[in-house]
mmCIF file of C-alpha atoms and ligand atoms in Angstrom:
data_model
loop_
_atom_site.group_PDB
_atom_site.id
_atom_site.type_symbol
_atom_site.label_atom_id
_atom_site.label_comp_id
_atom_site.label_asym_id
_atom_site.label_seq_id
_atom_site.Cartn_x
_atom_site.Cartn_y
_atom_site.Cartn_z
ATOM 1 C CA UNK A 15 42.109 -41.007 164.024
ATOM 2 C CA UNK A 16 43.117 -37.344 164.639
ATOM 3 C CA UNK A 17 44.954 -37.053 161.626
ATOM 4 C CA UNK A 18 42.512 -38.784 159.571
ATOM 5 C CA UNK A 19 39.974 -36.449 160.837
ATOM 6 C CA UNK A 20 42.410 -33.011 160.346
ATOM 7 C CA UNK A 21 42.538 -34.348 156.759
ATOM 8 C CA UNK A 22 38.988 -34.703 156.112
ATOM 9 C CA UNK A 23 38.438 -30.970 157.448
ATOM 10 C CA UNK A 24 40.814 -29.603 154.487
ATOM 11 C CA UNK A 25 39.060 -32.245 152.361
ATOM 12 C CA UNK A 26 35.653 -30.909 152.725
ATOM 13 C CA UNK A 27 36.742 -26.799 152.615
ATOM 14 C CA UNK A 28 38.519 -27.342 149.791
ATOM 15 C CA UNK A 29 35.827 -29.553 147.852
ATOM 16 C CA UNK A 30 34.066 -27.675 145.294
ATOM 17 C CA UNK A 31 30.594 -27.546 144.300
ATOM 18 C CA UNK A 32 29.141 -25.871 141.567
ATOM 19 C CA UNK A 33 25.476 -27.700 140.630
ATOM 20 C CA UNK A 34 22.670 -30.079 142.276
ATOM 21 C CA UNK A 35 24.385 -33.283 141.439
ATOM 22 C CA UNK A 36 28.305 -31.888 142.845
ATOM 23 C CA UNK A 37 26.054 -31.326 145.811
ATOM 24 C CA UNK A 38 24.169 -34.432 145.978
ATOM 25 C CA UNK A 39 27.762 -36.710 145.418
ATOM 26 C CA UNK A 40 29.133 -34.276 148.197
ATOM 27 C CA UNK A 41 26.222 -35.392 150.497
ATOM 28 C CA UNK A 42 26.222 -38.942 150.018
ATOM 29 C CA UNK A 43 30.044 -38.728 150.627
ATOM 30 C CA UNK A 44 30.495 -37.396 153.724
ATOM 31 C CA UNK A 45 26.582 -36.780 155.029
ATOM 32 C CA UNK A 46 25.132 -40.132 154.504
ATOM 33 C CA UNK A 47 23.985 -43.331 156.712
ATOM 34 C CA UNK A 48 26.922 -44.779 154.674
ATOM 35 C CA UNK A 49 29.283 -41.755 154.560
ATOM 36 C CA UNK A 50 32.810 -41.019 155.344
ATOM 37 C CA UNK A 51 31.895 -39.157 158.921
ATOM 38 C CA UNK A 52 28.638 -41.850 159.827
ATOM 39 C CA UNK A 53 31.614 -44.372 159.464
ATOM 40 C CA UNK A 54 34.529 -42.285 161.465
ATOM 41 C CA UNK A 55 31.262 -42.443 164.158
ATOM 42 C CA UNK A 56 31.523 -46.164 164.428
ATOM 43 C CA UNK A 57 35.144 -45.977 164.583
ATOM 44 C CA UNK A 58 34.682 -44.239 167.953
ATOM 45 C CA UNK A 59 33.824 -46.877 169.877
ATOM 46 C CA UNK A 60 37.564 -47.940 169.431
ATOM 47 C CA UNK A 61 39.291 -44.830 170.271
ATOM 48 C CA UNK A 62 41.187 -45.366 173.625
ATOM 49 C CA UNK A 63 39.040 -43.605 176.187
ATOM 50 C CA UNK A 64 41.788 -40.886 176.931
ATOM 51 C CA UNK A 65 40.973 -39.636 173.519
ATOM 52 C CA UNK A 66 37.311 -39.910 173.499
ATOM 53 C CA UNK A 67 37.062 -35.891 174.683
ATOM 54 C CA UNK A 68 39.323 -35.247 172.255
ATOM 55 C CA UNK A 69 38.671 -37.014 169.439
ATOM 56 C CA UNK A 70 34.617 -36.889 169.407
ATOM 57 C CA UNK A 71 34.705 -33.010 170.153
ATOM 58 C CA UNK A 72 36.995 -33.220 166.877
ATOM 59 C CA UNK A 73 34.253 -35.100 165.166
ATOM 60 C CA UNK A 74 31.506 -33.401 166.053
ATOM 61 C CA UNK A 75 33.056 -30.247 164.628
ATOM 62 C CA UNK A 76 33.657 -32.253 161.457
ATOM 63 C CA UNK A 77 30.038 -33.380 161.244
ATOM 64 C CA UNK A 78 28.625 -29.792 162.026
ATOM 65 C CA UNK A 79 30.778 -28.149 159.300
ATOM 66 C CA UNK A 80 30.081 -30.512 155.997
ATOM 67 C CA UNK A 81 26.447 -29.806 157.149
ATOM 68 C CA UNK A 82 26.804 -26.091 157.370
ATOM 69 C CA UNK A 83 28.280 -26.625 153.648
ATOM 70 C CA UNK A 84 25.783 -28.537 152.670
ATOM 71 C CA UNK A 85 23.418 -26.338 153.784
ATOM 72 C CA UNK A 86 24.774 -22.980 152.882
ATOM 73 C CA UNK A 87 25.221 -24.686 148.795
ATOM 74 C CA UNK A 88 21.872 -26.230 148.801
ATOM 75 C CA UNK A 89 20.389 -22.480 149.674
ATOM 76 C CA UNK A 90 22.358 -20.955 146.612
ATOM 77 C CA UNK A 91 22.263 -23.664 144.136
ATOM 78 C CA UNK A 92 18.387 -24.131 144.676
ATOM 79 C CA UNK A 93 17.607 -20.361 144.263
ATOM 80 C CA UNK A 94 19.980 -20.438 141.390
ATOM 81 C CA UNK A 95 18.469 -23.289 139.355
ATOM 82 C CA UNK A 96 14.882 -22.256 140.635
ATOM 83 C CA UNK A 97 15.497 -18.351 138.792
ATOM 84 C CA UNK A 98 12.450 -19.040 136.168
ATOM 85 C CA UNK A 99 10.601 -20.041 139.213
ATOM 86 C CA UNK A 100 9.899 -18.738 142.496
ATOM 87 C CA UNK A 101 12.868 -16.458 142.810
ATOM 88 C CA UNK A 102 12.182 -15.390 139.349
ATOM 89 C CA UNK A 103 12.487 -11.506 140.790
ATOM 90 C CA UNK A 104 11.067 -10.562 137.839
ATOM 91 C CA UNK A 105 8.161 -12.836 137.289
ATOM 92 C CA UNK A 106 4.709 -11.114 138.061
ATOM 93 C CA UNK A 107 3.403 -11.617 141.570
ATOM 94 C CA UNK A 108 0.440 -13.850 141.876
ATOM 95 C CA UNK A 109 -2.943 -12.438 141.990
ATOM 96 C CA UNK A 110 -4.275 -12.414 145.309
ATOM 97 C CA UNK A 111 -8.338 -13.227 145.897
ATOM 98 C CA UNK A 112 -10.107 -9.936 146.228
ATOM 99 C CA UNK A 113 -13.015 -10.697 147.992
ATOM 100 C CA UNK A 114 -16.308 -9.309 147.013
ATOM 101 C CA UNK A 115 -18.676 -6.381 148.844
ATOM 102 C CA UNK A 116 -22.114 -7.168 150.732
ATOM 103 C CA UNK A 117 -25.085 -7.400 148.321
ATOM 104 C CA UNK A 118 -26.483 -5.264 151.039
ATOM 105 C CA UNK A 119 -23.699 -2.998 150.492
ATOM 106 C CA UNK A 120 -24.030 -3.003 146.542
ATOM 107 C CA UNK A 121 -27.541 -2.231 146.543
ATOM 108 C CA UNK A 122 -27.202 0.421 148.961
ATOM 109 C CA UNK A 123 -24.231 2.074 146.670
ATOM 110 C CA UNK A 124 -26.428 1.761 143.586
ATOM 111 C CA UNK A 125 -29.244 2.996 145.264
ATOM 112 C CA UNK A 126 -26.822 6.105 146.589
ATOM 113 C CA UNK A 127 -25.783 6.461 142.455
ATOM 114 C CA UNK A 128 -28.909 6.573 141.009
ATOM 115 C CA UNK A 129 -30.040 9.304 143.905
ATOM 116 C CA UNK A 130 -26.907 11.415 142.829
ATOM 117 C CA UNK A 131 -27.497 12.038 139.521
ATOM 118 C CA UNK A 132 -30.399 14.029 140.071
ATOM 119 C CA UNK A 133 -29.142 15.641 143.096
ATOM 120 C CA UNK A 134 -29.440 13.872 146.082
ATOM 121 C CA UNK A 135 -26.664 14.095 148.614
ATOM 122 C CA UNK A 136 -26.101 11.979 151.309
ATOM 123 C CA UNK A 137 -26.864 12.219 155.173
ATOM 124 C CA UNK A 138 -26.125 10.349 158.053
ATOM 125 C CA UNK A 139 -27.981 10.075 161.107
ATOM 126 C CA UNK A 140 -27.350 8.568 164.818
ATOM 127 C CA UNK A 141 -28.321 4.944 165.630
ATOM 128 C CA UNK A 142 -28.827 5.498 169.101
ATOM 129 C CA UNK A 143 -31.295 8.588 168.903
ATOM 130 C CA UNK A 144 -34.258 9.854 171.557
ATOM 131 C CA UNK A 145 -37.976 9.628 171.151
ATOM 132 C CA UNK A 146 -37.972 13.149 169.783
ATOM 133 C CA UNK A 147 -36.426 12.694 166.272
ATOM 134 C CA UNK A 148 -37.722 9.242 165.912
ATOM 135 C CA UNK A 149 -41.468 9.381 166.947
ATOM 136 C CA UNK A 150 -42.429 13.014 168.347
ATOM 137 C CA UNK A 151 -40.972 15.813 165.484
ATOM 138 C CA UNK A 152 -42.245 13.214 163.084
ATOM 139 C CA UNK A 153 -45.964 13.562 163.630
ATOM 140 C CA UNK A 154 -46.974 10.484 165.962
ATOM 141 C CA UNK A 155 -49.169 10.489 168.389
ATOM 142 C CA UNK A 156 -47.986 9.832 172.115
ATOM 143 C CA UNK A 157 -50.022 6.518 172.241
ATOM 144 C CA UNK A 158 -48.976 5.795 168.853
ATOM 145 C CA UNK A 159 -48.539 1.591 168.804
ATOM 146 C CA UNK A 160 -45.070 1.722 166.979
ATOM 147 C CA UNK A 161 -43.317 3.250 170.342
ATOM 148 C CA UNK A 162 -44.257 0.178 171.827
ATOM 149 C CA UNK A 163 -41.820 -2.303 173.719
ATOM 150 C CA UNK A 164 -43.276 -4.907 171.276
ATOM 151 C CA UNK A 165 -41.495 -2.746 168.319
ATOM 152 C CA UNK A 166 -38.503 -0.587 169.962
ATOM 153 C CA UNK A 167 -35.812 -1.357 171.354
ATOM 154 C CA UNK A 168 -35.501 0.998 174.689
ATOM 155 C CA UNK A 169 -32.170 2.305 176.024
ATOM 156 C CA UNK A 170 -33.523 4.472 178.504
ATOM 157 C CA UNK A 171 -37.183 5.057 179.344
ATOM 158 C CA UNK A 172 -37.904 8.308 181.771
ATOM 159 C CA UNK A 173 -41.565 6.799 182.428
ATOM 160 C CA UNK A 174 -42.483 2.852 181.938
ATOM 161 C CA UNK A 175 -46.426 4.077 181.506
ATOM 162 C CA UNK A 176 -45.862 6.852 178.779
ATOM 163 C CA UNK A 177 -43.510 8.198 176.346
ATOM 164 C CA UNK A 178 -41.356 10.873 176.776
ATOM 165 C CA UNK A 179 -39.198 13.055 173.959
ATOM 166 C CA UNK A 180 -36.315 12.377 176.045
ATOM 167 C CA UNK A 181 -36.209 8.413 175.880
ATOM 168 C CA UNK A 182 -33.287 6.723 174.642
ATOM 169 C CA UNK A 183 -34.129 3.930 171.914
ATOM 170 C CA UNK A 184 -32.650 2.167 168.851
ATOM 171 C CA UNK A 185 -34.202 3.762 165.993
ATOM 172 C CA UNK A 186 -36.913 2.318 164.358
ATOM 173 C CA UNK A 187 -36.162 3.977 160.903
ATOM 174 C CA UNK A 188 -34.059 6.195 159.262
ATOM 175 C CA UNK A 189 -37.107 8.992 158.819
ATOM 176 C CA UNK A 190 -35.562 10.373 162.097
ATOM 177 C CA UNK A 191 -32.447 11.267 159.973
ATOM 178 C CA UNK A 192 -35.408 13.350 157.657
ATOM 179 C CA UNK A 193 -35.421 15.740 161.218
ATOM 180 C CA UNK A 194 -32.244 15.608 161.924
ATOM 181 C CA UNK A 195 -31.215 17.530 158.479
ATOM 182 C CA UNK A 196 -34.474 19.768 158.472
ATOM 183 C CA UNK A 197 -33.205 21.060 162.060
ATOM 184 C CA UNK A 198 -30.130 22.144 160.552
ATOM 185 C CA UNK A 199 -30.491 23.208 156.786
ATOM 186 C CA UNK A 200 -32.235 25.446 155.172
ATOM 187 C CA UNK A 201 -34.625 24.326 152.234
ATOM 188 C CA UNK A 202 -33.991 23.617 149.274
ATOM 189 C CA UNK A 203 -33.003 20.189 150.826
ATOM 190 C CA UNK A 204 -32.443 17.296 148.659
ATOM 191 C CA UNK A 205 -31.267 14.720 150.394
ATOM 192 C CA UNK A 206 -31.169 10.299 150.990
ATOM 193 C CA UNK A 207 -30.163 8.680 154.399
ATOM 194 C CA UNK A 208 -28.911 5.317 154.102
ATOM 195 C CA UNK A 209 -28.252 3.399 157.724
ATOM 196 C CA UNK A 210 -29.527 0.674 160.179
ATOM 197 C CA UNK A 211 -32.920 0.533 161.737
ATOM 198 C CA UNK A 212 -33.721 -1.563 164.522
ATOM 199 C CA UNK A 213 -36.974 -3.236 165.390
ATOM 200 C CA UNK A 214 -37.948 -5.889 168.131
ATOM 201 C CA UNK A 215 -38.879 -8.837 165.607
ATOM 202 C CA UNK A 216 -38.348 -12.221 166.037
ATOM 203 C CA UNK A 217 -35.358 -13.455 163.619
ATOM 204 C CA UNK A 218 -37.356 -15.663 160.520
ATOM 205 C CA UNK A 219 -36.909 -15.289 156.832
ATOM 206 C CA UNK A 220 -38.993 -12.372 155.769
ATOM 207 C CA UNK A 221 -38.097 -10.187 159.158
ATOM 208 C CA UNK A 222 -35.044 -9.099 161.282
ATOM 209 C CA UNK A 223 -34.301 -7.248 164.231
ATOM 210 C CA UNK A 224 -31.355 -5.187 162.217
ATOM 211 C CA UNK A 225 -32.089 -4.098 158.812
ATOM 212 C CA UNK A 226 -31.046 -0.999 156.654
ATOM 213 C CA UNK A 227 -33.541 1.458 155.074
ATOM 214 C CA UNK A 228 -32.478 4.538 152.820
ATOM 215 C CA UNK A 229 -34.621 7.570 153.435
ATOM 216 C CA UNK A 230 -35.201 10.504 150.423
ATOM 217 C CA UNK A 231 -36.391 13.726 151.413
ATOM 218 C CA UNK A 232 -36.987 16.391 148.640
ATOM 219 C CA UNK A 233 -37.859 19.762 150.770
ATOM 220 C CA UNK A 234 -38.607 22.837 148.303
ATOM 221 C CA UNK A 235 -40.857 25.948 147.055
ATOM 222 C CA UNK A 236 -43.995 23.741 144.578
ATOM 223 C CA UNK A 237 -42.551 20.756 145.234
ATOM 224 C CA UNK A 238 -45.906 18.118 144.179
ATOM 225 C CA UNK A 239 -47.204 14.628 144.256
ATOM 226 C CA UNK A 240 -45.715 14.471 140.295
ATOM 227 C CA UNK A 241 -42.404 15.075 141.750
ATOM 228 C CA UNK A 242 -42.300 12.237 144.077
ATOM 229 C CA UNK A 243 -44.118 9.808 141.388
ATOM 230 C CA UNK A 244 -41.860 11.014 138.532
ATOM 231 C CA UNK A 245 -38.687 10.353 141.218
ATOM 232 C CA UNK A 246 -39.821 7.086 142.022
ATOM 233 C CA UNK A 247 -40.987 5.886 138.765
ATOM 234 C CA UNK A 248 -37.177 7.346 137.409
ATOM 235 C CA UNK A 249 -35.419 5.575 140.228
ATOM 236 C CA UNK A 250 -37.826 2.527 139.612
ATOM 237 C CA UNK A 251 -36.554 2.164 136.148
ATOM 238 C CA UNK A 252 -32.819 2.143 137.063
ATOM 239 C CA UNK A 253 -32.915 0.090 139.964
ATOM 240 C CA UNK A 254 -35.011 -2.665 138.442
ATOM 241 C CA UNK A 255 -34.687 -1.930 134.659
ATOM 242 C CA UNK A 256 -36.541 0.273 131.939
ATOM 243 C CA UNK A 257 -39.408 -2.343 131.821
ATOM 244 C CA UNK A 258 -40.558 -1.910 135.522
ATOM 245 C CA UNK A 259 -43.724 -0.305 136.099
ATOM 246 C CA UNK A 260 -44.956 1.152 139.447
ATOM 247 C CA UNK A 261 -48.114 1.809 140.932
ATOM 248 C CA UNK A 262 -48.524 4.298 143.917
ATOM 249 C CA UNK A 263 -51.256 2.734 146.374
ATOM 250 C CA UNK A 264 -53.075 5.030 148.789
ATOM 251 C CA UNK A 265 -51.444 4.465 152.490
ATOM 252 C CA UNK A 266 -51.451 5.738 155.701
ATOM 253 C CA UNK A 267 -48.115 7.322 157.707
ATOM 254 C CA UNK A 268 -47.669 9.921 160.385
ATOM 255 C CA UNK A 269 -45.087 12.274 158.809
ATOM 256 C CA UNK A 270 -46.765 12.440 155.574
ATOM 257 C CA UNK A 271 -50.106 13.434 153.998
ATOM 258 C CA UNK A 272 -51.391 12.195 151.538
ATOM 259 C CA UNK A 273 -49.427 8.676 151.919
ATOM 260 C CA UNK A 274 -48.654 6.234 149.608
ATOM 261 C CA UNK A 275 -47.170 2.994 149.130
ATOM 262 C CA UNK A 276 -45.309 1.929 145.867
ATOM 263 C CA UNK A 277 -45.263 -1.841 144.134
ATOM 264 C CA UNK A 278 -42.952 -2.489 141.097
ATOM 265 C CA UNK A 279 -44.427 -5.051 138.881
ATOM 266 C CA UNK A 280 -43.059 -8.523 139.412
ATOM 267 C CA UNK A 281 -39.635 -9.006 137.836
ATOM 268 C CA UNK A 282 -39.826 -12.632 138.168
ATOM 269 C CA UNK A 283 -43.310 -13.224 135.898
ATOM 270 C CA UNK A 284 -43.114 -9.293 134.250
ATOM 271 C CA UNK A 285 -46.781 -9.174 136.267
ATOM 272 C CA UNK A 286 -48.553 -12.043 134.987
ATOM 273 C CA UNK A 287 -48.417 -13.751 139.089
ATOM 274 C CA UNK A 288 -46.518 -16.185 140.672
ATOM 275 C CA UNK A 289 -45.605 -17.146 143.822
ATOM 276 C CA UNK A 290 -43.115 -14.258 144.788
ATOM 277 C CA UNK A 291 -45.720 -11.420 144.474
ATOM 278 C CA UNK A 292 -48.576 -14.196 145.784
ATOM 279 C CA UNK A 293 -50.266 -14.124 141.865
ATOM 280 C CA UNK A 294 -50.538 -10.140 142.584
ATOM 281 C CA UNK A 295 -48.094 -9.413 140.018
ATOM 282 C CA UNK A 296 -46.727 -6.342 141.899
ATOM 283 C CA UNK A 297 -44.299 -6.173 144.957
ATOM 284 C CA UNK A 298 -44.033 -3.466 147.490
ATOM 285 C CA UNK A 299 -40.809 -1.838 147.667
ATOM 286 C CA UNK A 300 -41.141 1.591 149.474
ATOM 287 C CA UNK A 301 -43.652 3.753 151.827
ATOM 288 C CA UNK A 302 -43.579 7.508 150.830
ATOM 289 C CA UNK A 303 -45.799 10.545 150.490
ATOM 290 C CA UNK A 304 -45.881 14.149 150.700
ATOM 291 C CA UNK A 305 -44.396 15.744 154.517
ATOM 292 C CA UNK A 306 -46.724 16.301 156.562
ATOM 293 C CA UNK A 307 -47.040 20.227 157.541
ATOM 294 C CA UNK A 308 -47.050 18.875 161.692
ATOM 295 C CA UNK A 309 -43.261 17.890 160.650
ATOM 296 C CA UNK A 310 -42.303 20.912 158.754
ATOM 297 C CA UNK A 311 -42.801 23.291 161.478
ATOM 298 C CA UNK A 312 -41.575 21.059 164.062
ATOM 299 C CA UNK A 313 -38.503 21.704 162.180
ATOM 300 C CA UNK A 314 -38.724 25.135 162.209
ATOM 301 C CA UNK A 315 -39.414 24.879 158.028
ATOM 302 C CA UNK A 316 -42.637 27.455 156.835
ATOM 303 C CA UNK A 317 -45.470 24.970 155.974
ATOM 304 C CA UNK A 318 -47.131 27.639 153.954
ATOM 305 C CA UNK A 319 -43.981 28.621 152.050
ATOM 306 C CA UNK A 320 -42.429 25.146 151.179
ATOM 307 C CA UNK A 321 -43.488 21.743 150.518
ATOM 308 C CA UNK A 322 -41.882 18.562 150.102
ATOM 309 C CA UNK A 323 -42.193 14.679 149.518
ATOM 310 C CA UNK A 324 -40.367 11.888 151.501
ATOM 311 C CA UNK A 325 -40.163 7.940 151.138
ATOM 312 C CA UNK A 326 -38.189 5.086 153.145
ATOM 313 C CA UNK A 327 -37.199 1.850 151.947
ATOM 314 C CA UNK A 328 -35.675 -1.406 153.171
ATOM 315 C CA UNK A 329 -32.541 -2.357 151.319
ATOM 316 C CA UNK A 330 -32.782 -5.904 151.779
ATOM 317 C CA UNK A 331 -36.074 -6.051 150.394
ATOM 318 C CA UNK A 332 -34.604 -3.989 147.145
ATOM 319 C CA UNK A 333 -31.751 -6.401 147.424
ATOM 320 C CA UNK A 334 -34.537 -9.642 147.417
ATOM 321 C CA UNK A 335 -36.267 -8.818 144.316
ATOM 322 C CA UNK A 336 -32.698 -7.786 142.630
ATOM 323 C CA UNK A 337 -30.964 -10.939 143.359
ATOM 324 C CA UNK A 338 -33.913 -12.965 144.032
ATOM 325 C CA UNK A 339 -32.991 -14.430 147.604
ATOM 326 C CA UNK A 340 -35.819 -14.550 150.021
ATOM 327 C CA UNK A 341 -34.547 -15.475 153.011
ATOM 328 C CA UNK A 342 -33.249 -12.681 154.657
ATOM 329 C CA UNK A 343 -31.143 -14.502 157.235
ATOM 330 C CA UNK A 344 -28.499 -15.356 154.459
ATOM 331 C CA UNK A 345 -27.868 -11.249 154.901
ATOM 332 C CA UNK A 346 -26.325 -11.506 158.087
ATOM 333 C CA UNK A 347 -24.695 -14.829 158.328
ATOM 334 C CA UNK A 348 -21.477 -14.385 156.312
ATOM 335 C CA UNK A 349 -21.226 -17.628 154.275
ATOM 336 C CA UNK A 350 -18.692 -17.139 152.255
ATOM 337 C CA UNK A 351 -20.686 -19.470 149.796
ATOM 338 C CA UNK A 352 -23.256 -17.102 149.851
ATOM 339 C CA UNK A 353 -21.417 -14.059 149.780
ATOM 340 C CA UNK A 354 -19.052 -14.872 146.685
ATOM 341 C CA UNK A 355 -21.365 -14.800 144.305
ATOM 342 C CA UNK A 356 -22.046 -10.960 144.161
ATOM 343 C CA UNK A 357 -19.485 -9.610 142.322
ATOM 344 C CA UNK A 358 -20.290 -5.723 140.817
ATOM 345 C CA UNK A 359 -18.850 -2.560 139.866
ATOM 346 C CA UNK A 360 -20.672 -1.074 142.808
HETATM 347 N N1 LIG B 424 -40.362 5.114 157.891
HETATM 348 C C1 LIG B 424 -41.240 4.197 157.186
HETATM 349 C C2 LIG B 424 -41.010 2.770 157.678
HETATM 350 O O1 LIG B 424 -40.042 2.529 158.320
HETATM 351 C C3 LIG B 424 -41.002 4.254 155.704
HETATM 352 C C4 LIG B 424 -41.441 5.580 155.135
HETATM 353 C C5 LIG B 424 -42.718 5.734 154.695
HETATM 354 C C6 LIG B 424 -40.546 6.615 155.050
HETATM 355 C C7 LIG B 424 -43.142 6.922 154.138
HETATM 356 C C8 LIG B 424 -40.958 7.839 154.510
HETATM 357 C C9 LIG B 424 -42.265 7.962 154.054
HETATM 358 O O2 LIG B 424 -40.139 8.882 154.398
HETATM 359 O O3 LIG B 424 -42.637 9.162 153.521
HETATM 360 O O4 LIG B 424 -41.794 1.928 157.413
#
């Protein structure tokens, strides 16, 4: 049995393989149920038992190294015949899925584009800002409803009864980001201030408790109402296409006097009514409106020197009557369903 099993060791080193099928004869010789070392197995049982140590450590090294052959040949042979395949090192590599940005996030950057080409830069603002650059510098009145609980979130509140410039809150809008560049530059500003706002809404399909906004602020010597109509109705017309028409409506904010708001005609029915703009034929899209003079000097800008024109919109709503989807929810969920279907060079 020792002999027979020395043998069979030179047998297998010597035995050469050279394709699949020298491999496969190789296994079913000696690795098989029926193989040569399966049957020197059921010759144990016979061995005398003062061989056994011997003769099965013997055998066990057999078995272990026509496996390691096997194995090592099978690992060469395969990646040789597979070469056109998949360790073809030359083949191109397989595309890999991309993934797709945010329609929030394309809306905002085409927004941002349009904005740029006639000289808007971008600014960026804190979300976590006080009372002052959200509410007070910006031309509301202490008992002004929108620094209500109801409407802010609070972070830290020096006085439950009134408000103070000090209080910490979420901002409600990104109009405080308007101060927050007038306190630092010098006019001529030109500017747009894209970022989350937070309000204290319950979660339904028209309204959310986060939501993004993009603020414009155009601070100059003569800057007029034409300005701000002729920016809107240019931006208007790339946004939504070259068809659009706008109408400003007369509106009331704090930080700006006169105040407007402005509807694009319906994009759905071109303004002949249906259900989306509720038979109006127009949708709102933005608030906006010349700054107040209250905010200009809070600022430390001359009131009587410069003038200037502001306007805030939501960028889901834009994003709504660009794609069409109503709910707003579907902005904040992820579905991947829902998601893949933007694809854009934004
Ligand atoms: N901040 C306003 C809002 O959140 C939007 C707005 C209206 C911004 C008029 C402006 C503006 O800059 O001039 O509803």
């Amino acid at each position: 049995m020792l002999e027979k099993i020395t043998n069979l060791a030179h047998e297998i080193i010597a035995s050469e393989i050279s394709d699949s099928s020298e491999l496969e004869a190789f296994r079913l010789k000696y690795l098989s149920k029926k193989g040569i070392i399966s049957e020197l197995f059921d010759e144990f049982r016979n061995v005398p038992s003062e061989l056994k140590r011997e003769v099965g450590r013997k055998l066990n090294e057999l078995k272990q190294n026509a496996q390691e052959k096997y194995n090592t040949y099978k690992g060469t042979i395969g990646a040789a015949e597979d070469r056109s395949g998949v360790n073809d090192l030359t083949r191109p590599a397989y595309p890999f899925p991309s993934g797709s940005r945010h329609p929030i996030s394309i809306v905002r950057r085409e927004i941002i584009d349009i904005f740029s080409r006639i000289g808007f830069v971008v600014s960026e603002g804190p979300e976590i800002e006080d009372d002052n650059h959200v509410f007070s510098k910006l031309n509301f009145a202490p008992e002004h409803p929108a620094r209500d609980m109801q409407d802010t979130f609070y972070i830290y509140r020096n006085s439950v009864e009134d408000s103070n410039p000090d209080d910490i809150l979420l901002r409600t809008h990104t109009s405080s980001v308007q101060v927050r560049v007038m306190e630092k530059q010098k006019p001529p500003i030109r500017t747009i201030s894209p970022g989350r706002v937070f309000r204290n809404e319950a979660i339904s399909a028209r309204a959310h408790c986060i939501f993004h906004q993009i603020e414009g602020l155009y601070i100059d010597e003569n800057v007029s109402f034409a300005d701000l109509k002729q920016t809107l109705l240019y931006f208007a017309r790339e946004l939504y296409g070259k068809d659009i028409r706008i109408r400003l409506r007369p509106s009331y904010f704090p930080f700006t006097e006169p105040s407007a708001e402005m509807d694009v005609s319906c994009n759905l029915c071109g303004g002949k009514g249906c259900n989306v703009c509720k038979y109006t034929g127009w949708l709102e899209v933005l608030g906006c409106g010349m700054v107040h003079p209250n905010v200009l000097e809070a600022c430390n800008i001359d009131s009587k020197k410069y003038t200037g024109f502001a306007f805030g919109m939501g960028i889901e709503r834009a994003a709504m009557l660009k794609y069409q989807v109503n709910d707003l929810r579907l902005y904040f969920e992820n579905d991947m369903r829902f998601l893949e279907q933007f694809r854009s060079a934004f």
